[in-house]
Amino acid sequence: MNGPDRFEAYDGHDGEDGHGDRAEDGPGGTDPGEGAAGTGATAPGQRADGPGDEQDPARQPRIPLPRASLEDGGQPLPAPADPGGDVPPPPGPVPAHAVLKSLLGAWALAACSAEEATAVEEHLGTCGGCADEARRLREAVGLLQRPDSLDLDPGLRTRVLETCLERRPPRIPVPDWAAAYDAETARLDALLQDFGDAEWHAPVRLRWFRSDESTSRRTTVAGVIAHLLTVDGMVAAALGLDDPLGQVPAQDPTPSARTEAYWRASHFPPTRAVRGPWREQSHNLVRTVSFTGGGTGRMPISYGEFELPLHDAMLDRAFECWVHAEDIADAVDYPYDPPSPRHLHRMIDLAARMLPTALAQRRRTGLAAPAAHRHLVAAGEPGRSLRLEIEGSGGGEWLIPLDSPAAKGSAEHEVAHVALDGVEFCRLAAGHVPPQEAAAGQVGDREAIRDVLFAAASLSRM
């Protein structure tokens, strides 16, 4: 028996009474081994829950041994259950191979739902045949997109053509002096290819410099292309091609007079229909000068008030095409890059070679007063000169004779030095920047510098 001062642990066997036999509860609920106390008596070490209700030792609760804490063992704690959260749905069945293969086209076009795209991409990681097919479909989708040539490097076309011509030289090459015109007309045509009616009728203001004053003329994008068509027509007519003016009479054989005559003869303002004739004429010009060979580059082209040899006239047309392409791009709020450095250098060289004649013309008209120390020199002899330094893309240095167009520029007779950015100088020569506002580094004879800057602006015309 258990005494009041002893505790005998329960070992999992059935309890025994003091005589070694298990007590059985009788009908009256008494245990013969409980002693003479009878009903209601409780032996030491036992508990009664109530009258006539005893606890069976076999059903007494076990005391568990102490366990190590999960926090002390360094293991991550389980995430707390969210009784109010939604139970995620069980994953659905994986689509069959044939179904996933049929979705490859839609996946390449990004037309699948999120679930379909996930299933296809997981399948591509395990199926080599479908992965190859998906790659080919993605490449085909890239070919379906329209090429956007507006944001390309201006020199990319030249580099591609040079690479092609190195591998297979053309039977009839384009002369170097016509390459700039070929490139600039192609760039402008790429700008026009996506224009809608609103862009074709967008207002454009043509600007140039005349009699030491800025002049402008309001027109539209289609009107600018019509202007290029009629002025390029002067070169086309000299080469025996059709004149776009036809029988329309012009007041003077000048670029501005021909343009005004074309605009007046149109029953309606020019529209997108003018793009076709302009582009066809530009192709014909390049093709014609290529067939005639490089020997015709000296043929004179009349501009009414002056003449230029054919090779310079083609550079002049390339320069004006770029300038007016920038006018159009500004009107539709689109960026437009300058020409490639090689072509830009040729355009700057043309303007620099025309400066002595422009200076002489301004002196004859009284726009540039002769300096007190000015003196004439024999043709080909060195005279007072200004060093024109063009920085940046397509730059270089030119010595501009100041006293006579036939004089030779000389570093020993340099009296002034002007430094300008290449694009800034071209915009000055196009009449888009007033001479007073030209950002130039200037050293030397101020009067000579002013004469040269104003002469550069006087090269501009409509």
Tab-separated table of C-alpha atoms in Angstrom:
chain	number	residue	atom	x	y	z
A	1	MET	CA	0.000	0.000	0.000
A	2	ASN	CA	0.977	3.590	-0.364
A	3	GLY	CA	1.490	5.318	2.859
A	4	PRO	CA	0.963	8.975	3.428
A	5	ASP	CA	4.728	9.632	3.132
A	6	ARG	CA	5.364	7.462	0.037
A	7	PHE	CA	4.571	7.910	-3.684
A	8	GLU	CA	4.626	4.885	-5.938
A	9	ALA	CA	4.748	5.707	-9.580
A	10	TYR	CA	2.291	4.110	-11.887
A	11	ASP	CA	4.065	1.674	-14.192
A	12	GLY	CA	1.341	1.035	-16.689
A	13	HIS	CA	0.012	-2.257	-15.177
A	14	ASP	CA	-3.325	-2.805	-13.666
A	15	GLY	CA	-3.566	-1.658	-10.069
A	16	GLU	CA	-3.542	-4.276	-7.233
A	17	ASP	CA	-5.030	-4.168	-3.811
A	18	GLY	CA	-3.301	-4.932	-0.525
A	19	HIS	CA	-3.752	-8.648	-1.019
A	20	GLY	CA	-2.273	-8.727	-4.506
A	21	ASP	CA	-5.563	-9.296	-6.351
A	22	ARG	CA	-7.212	-6.672	-8.567
A	23	ALA	CA	-10.329	-5.330	-6.996
A	24	GLU	CA	-13.496	-5.718	-8.922
A	25	ASP	CA	-16.295	-3.325	-8.464
A	26	GLY	CA	-19.357	-5.070	-7.282
A	27	PRO	CA	-22.897	-4.096	-7.881
A	28	GLY	CA	-22.753	-1.847	-4.880
A	29	GLY	CA	-19.639	-0.114	-6.067
A	30	THR	CA	-17.467	-1.328	-3.107
A	31	ASP	CA	-14.031	-2.800	-3.216
A	32	PRO	CA	-13.306	-5.665	-0.770
A	33	GLY	CA	-9.740	-4.438	-0.397
A	34	GLU	CA	-10.707	-0.968	0.719
A	35	GLY	CA	-11.071	-2.009	4.410
A	36	ALA	CA	-13.870	-1.689	6.839
A	37	ALA	CA	-14.642	1.904	6.001
A	38	GLY	CA	-17.123	0.771	3.379
A	39	THR	CA	-18.831	3.027	0.949
A	40	GLY	CA	-17.376	6.499	0.682
A	41	ALA	CA	-13.984	5.646	2.209
A	42	THR	CA	-10.872	6.364	0.258
A	43	ALA	CA	-7.550	4.629	0.779
A	44	PRO	CA	-4.450	6.746	1.178
A	45	GLY	CA	-2.933	7.727	-2.220
A	46	GLN	CA	-6.261	7.383	-4.027
A	47	ARG	CA	-8.771	10.048	-5.068
A	48	ALA	CA	-12.476	9.955	-5.261
A	49	ASP	CA	-14.199	12.455	-7.502
A	50	GLY	CA	-17.469	12.168	-5.770
A	51	PRO	CA	-19.740	9.885	-3.841
A	52	GLY	CA	-19.793	6.519	-5.468
A	53	ASP	CA	-17.520	7.776	-8.380
A	54	GLU	CA	-13.928	6.558	-8.242
A	55	GLN	CA	-11.028	7.196	-10.669
A	56	ASP	CA	-9.591	4.101	-12.306
A	57	PRO	CA	-5.789	4.053	-11.955
A	58	ALA	CA	-5.518	2.780	-15.590
A	59	ARG	CA	-7.166	5.997	-16.776
A	60	GLN	CA	-5.048	8.421	-14.788
A	61	PRO	CA	-3.365	11.081	-17.134
A	62	ARG	CA	0.302	10.593	-17.986
A	63	ILE	CA	2.812	13.376	-17.323
A	64	PRO	CA	4.911	13.965	-20.592
A	65	LEU	CA	8.664	14.342	-20.386
A	66	PRO	CA	10.046	17.818	-21.059
A	67	ARG	CA	10.906	18.575	-24.748
A	68	ALA	CA	13.442	20.928	-26.336
A	69	SER	CA	11.974	24.198	-27.614
A	70	LEU	CA	11.866	24.713	-31.399
A	71	GLU	CA	13.302	28.191	-30.921
A	72	ASP	CA	16.319	26.740	-29.058
A	73	GLY	CA	16.983	24.216	-31.823
A	74	GLY	CA	17.618	26.889	-34.530
A	75	GLN	CA	14.804	25.606	-36.779
A	76	PRO	CA	12.443	28.080	-38.518
A	77	LEU	CA	9.147	28.566	-36.821
A	78	PRO	CA	6.071	27.434	-38.733
A	79	ALA	CA	3.976	30.172	-40.220
A	80	PRO	CA	0.905	30.931	-38.174
A	81	ALA	CA	-2.286	29.642	-39.591
A	82	ASP	CA	-4.641	32.250	-40.979
A	83	PRO	CA	-8.083	31.101	-40.030
A	84	GLY	CA	-9.700	33.909	-41.978
A	85	GLY	CA	-7.619	33.597	-45.175
A	86	ASP	CA	-8.695	31.916	-48.362
A	87	VAL	CA	-7.415	28.456	-48.927
A	88	PRO	CA	-5.486	28.386	-52.250
A	89	PRO	CA	-7.132	26.155	-54.808
A	90	PRO	CA	-5.318	22.959	-55.655
A	91	PRO	CA	-3.251	23.100	-58.867
A	92	GLY	CA	-5.179	22.144	-61.941
A	93	PRO	CA	-4.216	19.425	-64.353
A	94	VAL	CA	-1.222	20.085	-66.627
A	95	PRO	CA	-2.369	20.625	-70.250
A	96	ALA	CA	-1.403	17.997	-72.760
A	97	HIS	CA	1.615	18.419	-75.052
A	98	ALA	CA	-0.589	18.980	-78.098
A	99	VAL	CA	-2.487	21.767	-76.335
A	100	LEU	CA	0.695	23.536	-75.238
A	101	LYS	CA	2.178	23.252	-78.720
A	102	SER	CA	-0.937	24.846	-80.217
A	103	LEU	CA	-0.464	27.809	-77.864
A	104	LEU	CA	3.086	28.603	-79.056
A	105	GLY	CA	1.888	31.036	-81.734
A	106	ALA	CA	-0.282	32.972	-79.307
A	107	TRP	CA	2.557	32.939	-76.754
A	108	ALA	CA	4.998	34.390	-79.312
A	109	LEU	CA	2.506	37.202	-79.981
A	110	ALA	CA	2.008	37.769	-76.216
A	111	ALA	CA	-1.682	36.908	-76.642
A	112	CYS	CA	-1.903	34.162	-73.984
A	113	SER	CA	-3.487	34.533	-70.586
A	114	ALA	CA	-1.250	34.540	-67.536
A	115	GLU	CA	-2.056	30.890	-66.738
A	116	GLU	CA	-1.450	29.787	-70.318
A	117	ALA	CA	1.813	31.703	-70.546
A	118	THR	CA	3.043	30.112	-67.311
A	119	ALA	CA	2.148	26.628	-68.522
A	120	VAL	CA	3.839	27.189	-71.897
A	121	GLU	CA	7.032	28.574	-70.348
A	122	GLU	CA	7.261	25.652	-67.926
A	123	HIS	CA	6.785	23.270	-70.836
A	124	LEU	CA	9.520	24.973	-72.879
A	125	GLY	CA	12.003	24.158	-70.135
A	126	THR	CA	11.435	20.426	-70.596
A	127	CYS	CA	10.598	20.052	-74.311
A	128	GLY	CA	13.419	20.853	-76.719
A	129	GLY	CA	11.267	20.626	-79.867
A	130	CYS	CA	8.740	23.156	-78.588
A	131	ALA	CA	11.570	25.425	-77.371
A	132	ASP	CA	13.074	25.531	-80.896
A	133	GLU	CA	9.663	26.211	-82.406
A	134	ALA	CA	9.011	28.999	-79.897
A	135	ARG	CA	12.348	30.638	-80.728
A	136	ARG	CA	11.571	30.591	-84.472
A	137	LEU	CA	8.121	32.051	-83.861
A	138	ARG	CA	9.547	34.869	-81.732
A	139	GLU	CA	12.032	35.744	-84.520
A	140	ALA	CA	9.201	35.736	-87.058
A	141	VAL	CA	7.180	38.123	-84.882
A	142	GLY	CA	10.134	40.520	-84.871
A	143	LEU	CA	10.100	40.534	-88.689
A	144	LEU	CA	6.412	41.464	-88.733
A	145	GLN	CA	7.086	44.860	-87.122
A	146	ARG	CA	7.532	47.832	-89.444
A	147	PRO	CA	11.085	49.192	-89.511
A	148	ASP	CA	11.456	52.524	-87.739
A	149	SER	CA	14.312	54.245	-89.504
A	150	LEU	CA	13.756	57.600	-87.800
A	151	ASP	CA	15.765	56.755	-84.702
A	152	LEU	CA	18.671	55.111	-86.479
A	153	ASP	CA	22.145	56.544	-86.675
A	154	PRO	CA	22.393	58.765	-89.785
A	155	GLY	CA	25.643	57.025	-90.694
A	156	LEU	CA	24.122	53.541	-90.567
A	157	ARG	CA	22.883	53.651	-94.150
A	158	THR	CA	26.295	54.733	-95.394
A	159	ARG	CA	28.068	51.997	-93.452
A	160	VAL	CA	25.682	49.303	-94.719
A	161	LEU	CA	26.107	50.453	-98.316
A	162	GLU	CA	29.883	50.567	-97.976
A	163	THR	CA	29.947	47.028	-96.590
A	164	CYS	CA	27.725	45.784	-99.411
A	165	LEU	CA	29.761	47.569	-102.061
A	166	GLU	CA	33.003	46.163	-100.693
A	167	ARG	CA	31.654	42.655	-101.239
A	168	ARG	CA	30.055	43.382	-104.589
A	169	PRO	CA	31.083	46.631	-106.303
A	170	PRO	CA	28.294	48.187	-108.378
A	171	ARG	CA	28.578	48.270	-112.120
A	172	ILE	CA	27.447	51.917	-112.031
A	173	PRO	CA	28.589	53.549	-108.754
A	174	VAL	CA	27.079	56.734	-107.346
A	175	PRO	CA	29.641	59.600	-107.489
A	176	ASP	CA	30.971	60.752	-104.123
A	177	TRP	CA	29.581	64.249	-104.652
A	178	ALA	CA	26.054	62.807	-105.120
A	179	ALA	CA	26.170	60.416	-102.128
A	180	ALA	CA	25.113	63.114	-99.635
A	181	TYR	CA	22.026	63.964	-101.709
A	182	ASP	CA	21.157	60.284	-102.012
A	183	ALA	CA	21.441	59.805	-98.227
A	184	GLU	CA	19.529	62.944	-97.193
A	185	THR	CA	16.593	62.334	-99.534
A	186	ALA	CA	16.347	58.774	-98.192
A	187	ARG	CA	16.337	60.058	-94.579
A	188	LEU	CA	13.638	62.615	-95.323
A	189	ASP	CA	11.530	60.003	-97.116
A	190	ALA	CA	11.805	57.777	-94.021
A	191	LEU	CA	10.525	60.670	-91.889
A	192	LEU	CA	7.511	61.102	-94.175
A	193	GLN	CA	6.503	57.450	-94.460
A	194	ASP	CA	4.192	57.363	-91.418
A	195	PHE	CA	2.687	60.847	-91.735
A	196	GLY	CA	-1.082	61.140	-91.659
A	197	ASP	CA	-3.217	63.971	-93.013
A	198	ALA	CA	-2.741	66.023	-89.852
A	199	GLU	CA	1.053	65.899	-90.173
A	200	TRP	CA	1.025	66.743	-93.881
A	201	HIS	CA	-0.954	69.902	-93.143
A	202	ALA	CA	1.057	70.884	-90.054
A	203	PRO	CA	2.255	74.520	-90.340
A	204	VAL	CA	5.929	75.094	-91.138
A	205	ARG	CA	7.748	78.417	-91.239
A	206	LEU	CA	10.621	78.623	-93.728
A	207	ARG	CA	13.340	81.031	-92.570
A	208	TRP	CA	16.236	82.650	-94.348
A	209	PHE	CA	18.372	85.820	-94.252
A	210	ARG	CA	18.040	88.631	-96.790
A	211	SER	CA	19.473	92.155	-96.776
A	212	ASP	CA	20.801	91.713	-93.240
A	213	GLU	CA	17.313	90.859	-91.979
A	214	SER	CA	15.610	87.604	-91.078
A	215	THR	CA	12.809	86.631	-93.468
A	216	SER	CA	10.230	83.864	-93.181
A	217	ARG	CA	7.438	82.292	-95.208
A	218	ARG	CA	4.563	80.252	-93.806
A	219	THR	CA	3.592	76.973	-95.486
A	220	THR	CA	2.824	73.337	-94.601
A	221	VAL	CA	4.782	70.088	-94.570
A	222	ALA	CA	3.394	69.286	-98.026
A	223	GLY	CA	4.351	72.794	-99.155
A	224	VAL	CA	7.970	72.198	-98.078
A	225	ILE	CA	8.146	69.008	-100.151
A	226	ALA	CA	6.680	70.928	-103.102
A	227	HIS	CA	9.430	73.542	-102.607
A	228	LEU	CA	12.129	70.855	-102.681
A	229	LEU	CA	10.505	69.330	-105.770
A	230	THR	CA	10.593	72.573	-107.758
A	231	VAL	CA	14.134	73.602	-106.766
A	232	ASP	CA	15.517	70.107	-107.416
A	233	GLY	CA	13.769	70.462	-110.764
A	234	MET	CA	16.337	73.087	-111.765
A	235	VAL	CA	19.038	70.412	-111.623
A	236	ALA	CA	16.731	67.871	-113.275
A	237	ALA	CA	15.985	70.213	-116.200
A	238	ALA	CA	19.721	70.865	-116.710
A	239	LEU	CA	20.279	67.093	-116.932
A	240	GLY	CA	17.496	66.688	-119.512
A	241	LEU	CA	14.878	65.302	-117.131
A	242	ASP	CA	11.287	66.529	-116.827
A	243	ASP	CA	10.770	69.872	-115.121
A	244	PRO	CA	8.117	69.542	-112.383
A	245	LEU	CA	6.844	73.039	-113.217
A	246	GLY	CA	5.951	71.899	-116.717
A	247	GLN	CA	4.313	74.783	-118.592
A	248	VAL	CA	3.721	76.858	-115.466
A	249	PRO	CA	5.489	80.213	-115.989
A	250	ALA	CA	7.726	81.553	-113.216
A	251	GLN	CA	8.421	85.255	-112.767
A	252	ASP	CA	12.168	84.622	-112.415
A	253	PRO	CA	14.315	81.508	-112.827
A	254	THR	CA	15.151	81.555	-109.132
A	255	PRO	CA	14.328	78.974	-106.471
A	256	SER	CA	11.865	81.246	-104.638
A	257	ALA	CA	10.076	82.373	-107.823
A	258	ARG	CA	9.693	78.794	-109.070
A	259	THR	CA	8.306	77.703	-105.702
A	260	GLU	CA	5.766	80.539	-105.583
A	261	ALA	CA	4.662	79.696	-109.144
A	262	TYR	CA	4.117	76.034	-108.208
A	263	TRP	CA	2.125	76.963	-105.117
A	264	ARG	CA	-0.069	79.388	-107.094
A	265	ALA	CA	-0.711	76.862	-109.861
A	266	SER	CA	-2.022	74.264	-107.405
A	267	HIS	CA	-5.829	74.241	-107.289
A	268	PHE	CA	-5.622	73.065	-103.696
A	269	PRO	CA	-2.833	73.292	-101.098
A	270	PRO	CA	-0.239	70.548	-101.636
A	271	THR	CA	-1.052	67.264	-99.919
A	272	ARG	CA	0.624	63.902	-99.376
A	273	ALA	CA	0.340	63.333	-103.153
A	274	VAL	CA	3.445	65.492	-103.641
A	275	ARG	CA	5.660	62.911	-101.941
A	276	GLY	CA	5.567	60.475	-104.888
A	277	PRO	CA	6.775	62.910	-107.576
A	278	TRP	CA	9.469	64.327	-105.285
A	279	ARG	CA	10.857	60.893	-104.402
A	280	GLU	CA	10.743	59.705	-108.007
A	281	GLN	CA	12.611	62.818	-109.144
A	282	SER	CA	15.299	62.342	-106.483
A	283	HIS	CA	15.819	58.746	-107.647
A	284	ASN	CA	16.066	59.910	-111.264
A	285	LEU	CA	18.636	62.558	-110.359
A	286	VAL	CA	20.904	60.062	-108.577
A	287	ARG	CA	20.494	57.524	-111.368
A	288	THR	CA	21.245	60.081	-114.083
A	289	VAL	CA	24.408	61.503	-112.518
A	290	SER	CA	25.570	57.923	-111.893
A	291	PHE	CA	25.076	56.925	-115.546
A	292	THR	CA	26.728	60.059	-116.916
A	293	GLY	CA	29.851	59.379	-114.836
A	294	GLY	CA	32.036	61.660	-112.777
A	295	GLY	CA	33.152	63.742	-115.741
A	296	THR	CA	29.888	65.738	-115.812
A	297	GLY	CA	30.391	67.142	-112.319
A	298	ARG	CA	31.555	70.473	-113.753
A	299	MET	CA	28.424	71.105	-115.824
A	300	PRO	CA	27.020	74.527	-114.733
A	301	ILE	CA	23.614	74.603	-113.045
A	302	SER	CA	21.873	77.973	-113.117
A	303	TYR	CA	20.093	79.248	-110.013
A	304	GLY	CA	19.008	82.431	-111.757
A	305	GLU	CA	21.238	84.855	-109.872
A	306	PHE	CA	24.304	82.601	-109.786
A	307	GLU	CA	25.642	79.298	-111.056
A	308	LEU	CA	27.125	76.240	-109.425
A	309	PRO	CA	28.901	73.277	-110.997
A	310	LEU	CA	26.854	70.083	-110.880
A	311	HIS	CA	28.894	68.477	-108.075
A	312	ASP	CA	28.388	71.569	-105.888
A	313	ALA	CA	24.722	71.832	-106.882
A	314	MET	CA	24.113	68.272	-105.666
A	315	LEU	CA	25.786	69.129	-102.351
A	316	ASP	CA	23.661	72.264	-102.151
A	317	ARG	CA	20.499	70.217	-102.698
A	318	ALA	CA	21.604	67.745	-99.998
A	319	PHE	CA	22.183	70.630	-97.592
A	320	GLU	CA	18.753	72.155	-98.261
A	321	CYS	CA	17.070	68.748	-97.966
A	322	TRP	CA	18.568	68.303	-94.474
A	323	VAL	CA	17.676	71.856	-93.380
A	324	HIS	CA	14.048	71.528	-94.481
A	325	ALA	CA	13.811	68.036	-93.000
A	326	GLU	CA	14.675	69.641	-89.652
A	327	ASP	CA	11.950	72.248	-90.290
A	328	ILE	CA	9.442	69.443	-90.866
A	329	ALA	CA	10.620	67.482	-87.820
A	330	ASP	CA	10.241	70.583	-85.639
A	331	ALA	CA	6.709	71.096	-86.955
A	332	VAL	CA	5.643	67.592	-85.902
A	333	ASP	CA	7.778	67.623	-82.745
A	334	TYR	CA	10.103	64.794	-83.776
A	335	PRO	CA	13.892	64.611	-83.256
A	336	TYR	CA	16.088	64.671	-86.355
A	337	ASP	CA	19.839	64.089	-86.355
A	338	PRO	CA	22.444	65.910	-88.477
A	339	PRO	CA	23.983	64.169	-91.500
A	340	SER	CA	26.860	61.740	-91.164
A	341	PRO	CA	30.230	63.426	-90.431
A	342	ARG	CA	31.591	62.761	-93.929
A	343	HIS	CA	28.593	64.344	-95.659
A	344	LEU	CA	28.416	67.190	-93.146
A	345	HIS	CA	32.081	67.991	-93.816
A	346	ARG	CA	31.366	68.263	-97.557
A	347	MET	CA	28.462	70.651	-96.917
A	348	ILE	CA	30.588	72.843	-94.638
A	349	ASP	CA	33.372	72.851	-97.222
A	350	LEU	CA	30.931	74.061	-99.899
A	351	ALA	CA	29.769	76.947	-97.691
A	352	ALA	CA	33.375	77.891	-96.827
A	353	ARG	CA	34.317	77.954	-100.535
A	354	MET	CA	31.338	80.186	-101.306
A	355	LEU	CA	32.179	82.755	-98.591
A	356	PRO	CA	34.737	84.822	-100.613
A	357	THR	CA	32.224	85.330	-103.442
A	358	ALA	CA	29.499	86.223	-100.955
A	359	LEU	CA	31.826	88.776	-99.317
A	360	ALA	CA	32.567	90.406	-102.679
A	361	GLN	CA	28.858	90.519	-103.552
A	362	ARG	CA	28.023	92.223	-100.257
A	363	ARG	CA	30.697	94.870	-100.879
A	364	ARG	CA	29.331	95.557	-104.361
A	365	THR	CA	25.826	96.089	-102.940
A	366	GLY	CA	27.060	98.278	-100.095
A	367	LEU	CA	26.172	95.820	-97.326
A	368	ALA	CA	29.829	95.479	-96.341
A	369	ALA	CA	31.923	98.629	-96.397
A	370	PRO	CA	35.507	98.134	-97.584
A	371	ALA	CA	38.100	98.432	-94.847
A	372	ALA	CA	40.625	101.254	-94.962
A	373	HIS	CA	43.531	98.843	-95.204
A	374	ARG	CA	41.857	96.604	-97.808
A	375	HIS	CA	43.888	96.033	-100.954
A	376	LEU	CA	43.403	93.917	-104.048
A	377	VAL	CA	45.777	91.089	-104.804
A	378	ALA	CA	46.406	89.159	-107.970
A	379	ALA	CA	44.523	85.941	-108.567
A	380	GLY	CA	46.141	83.098	-106.710
A	381	GLU	CA	48.288	85.353	-104.549
A	382	PRO	CA	48.039	85.280	-100.715
A	383	GLY	CA	46.072	88.041	-99.021
A	384	ARG	CA	44.418	88.935	-95.744
A	385	SER	CA	42.660	85.871	-94.395
A	386	LEU	CA	40.323	84.737	-91.638
A	387	ARG	CA	40.795	81.309	-90.106
A	388	LEU	CA	37.427	79.546	-89.865
A	389	GLU	CA	37.636	76.677	-87.365
A	390	ILE	CA	34.675	74.307	-87.339
A	391	GLU	CA	34.500	72.078	-84.296
A	392	GLY	CA	32.645	68.848	-83.695
A	393	SER	CA	31.293	66.402	-86.237
A	394	GLY	CA	32.463	67.073	-89.787
A	395	GLY	CA	34.717	69.909	-88.695
A	396	GLY	CA	38.022	71.242	-89.971
A	397	GLU	CA	39.816	74.516	-90.710
A	398	TRP	CA	39.504	76.856	-93.692
A	399	LEU	CA	41.412	80.056	-94.536
A	400	ILE	CA	38.938	82.546	-96.018
A	401	PRO	CA	40.461	85.293	-98.245
A	402	LEU	CA	38.930	88.625	-97.254
A	403	ASP	CA	39.945	91.084	-99.995
A	404	SER	CA	39.334	89.241	-103.265
A	405	PRO	CA	37.508	86.031	-104.286
A	406	ALA	CA	40.475	85.065	-106.457
A	407	ALA	CA	43.018	85.523	-103.653
A	408	LYS	CA	44.522	82.635	-101.776
A	409	GLY	CA	44.034	82.147	-98.067
A	410	SER	CA	47.286	82.489	-96.177
A	411	ALA	CA	48.225	81.680	-92.590
A	412	GLU	CA	50.947	84.371	-92.748
A	413	HIS	CA	48.305	87.014	-93.515
A	414	GLU	CA	45.761	85.828	-90.936
A	415	VAL	CA	43.986	88.756	-89.255
A	416	ALA	CA	41.153	86.993	-87.409
A	417	HIS	CA	40.116	83.611	-86.059
A	418	VAL	CA	36.525	82.357	-85.649
A	419	ALA	CA	35.531	79.057	-84.017
A	420	LEU	CA	32.048	77.574	-84.497
A	421	ASP	CA	30.328	74.244	-83.976
A	422	GLY	CA	29.644	72.416	-87.241
A	423	VAL	CA	25.869	72.230	-86.890
A	424	GLU	CA	25.742	75.818	-85.608
A	425	PHE	CA	27.659	77.031	-88.658
A	426	CYS	CA	25.288	75.178	-90.997
A	427	ARG	CA	22.276	76.726	-89.294
A	428	LEU	CA	23.906	80.128	-89.676
A	429	ALA	CA	24.417	79.446	-93.396
A	430	ALA	CA	20.773	78.334	-93.629
A	431	GLY	CA	19.526	81.603	-92.109
A	432	HIS	CA	18.170	79.916	-88.981
A	433	VAL	CA	20.597	81.718	-86.649
A	434	PRO	CA	21.140	85.498	-86.861
A	435	PRO	CA	24.830	86.446	-87.222
A	436	GLN	CA	24.647	88.552	-84.064
A	437	GLU	CA	23.556	85.510	-82.054
A	438	ALA	CA	25.972	82.975	-83.515
A	439	ALA	CA	27.856	81.364	-80.629
A	440	ALA	CA	31.382	81.902	-81.901
A	441	GLY	CA	34.830	82.178	-80.432
A	442	GLN	CA	36.294	85.337	-81.956
A	443	VAL	CA	39.845	86.663	-81.975
A	444	GLY	CA	41.298	89.424	-84.149
A	445	ASP	CA	39.840	91.982	-86.561
A	446	ARG	CA	36.239	92.561	-85.442
A	447	GLU	CA	35.178	94.028	-88.764
A	448	ALA	CA	36.509	91.035	-90.691
A	449	ILE	CA	34.725	88.660	-88.306
A	450	ARG	CA	31.432	90.527	-88.713
A	451	ASP	CA	31.743	90.506	-92.509
A	452	VAL	CA	32.340	86.763	-92.616
A	453	LEU	CA	29.439	85.927	-90.260
A	454	PHE	CA	27.006	88.105	-92.227
A	455	ALA	CA	28.298	86.666	-95.495
A	456	ALA	CA	27.637	83.157	-94.182
A	457	ALA	CA	24.047	84.131	-93.330
A	458	SER	CA	23.592	85.674	-96.793
A	459	LEU	CA	24.168	82.241	-98.358
A	460	SER	CA	20.669	81.279	-97.222
A	461	ARG	CA	17.563	81.490	-99.396
A	462	MET	CA	14.073	80.064	-99.426
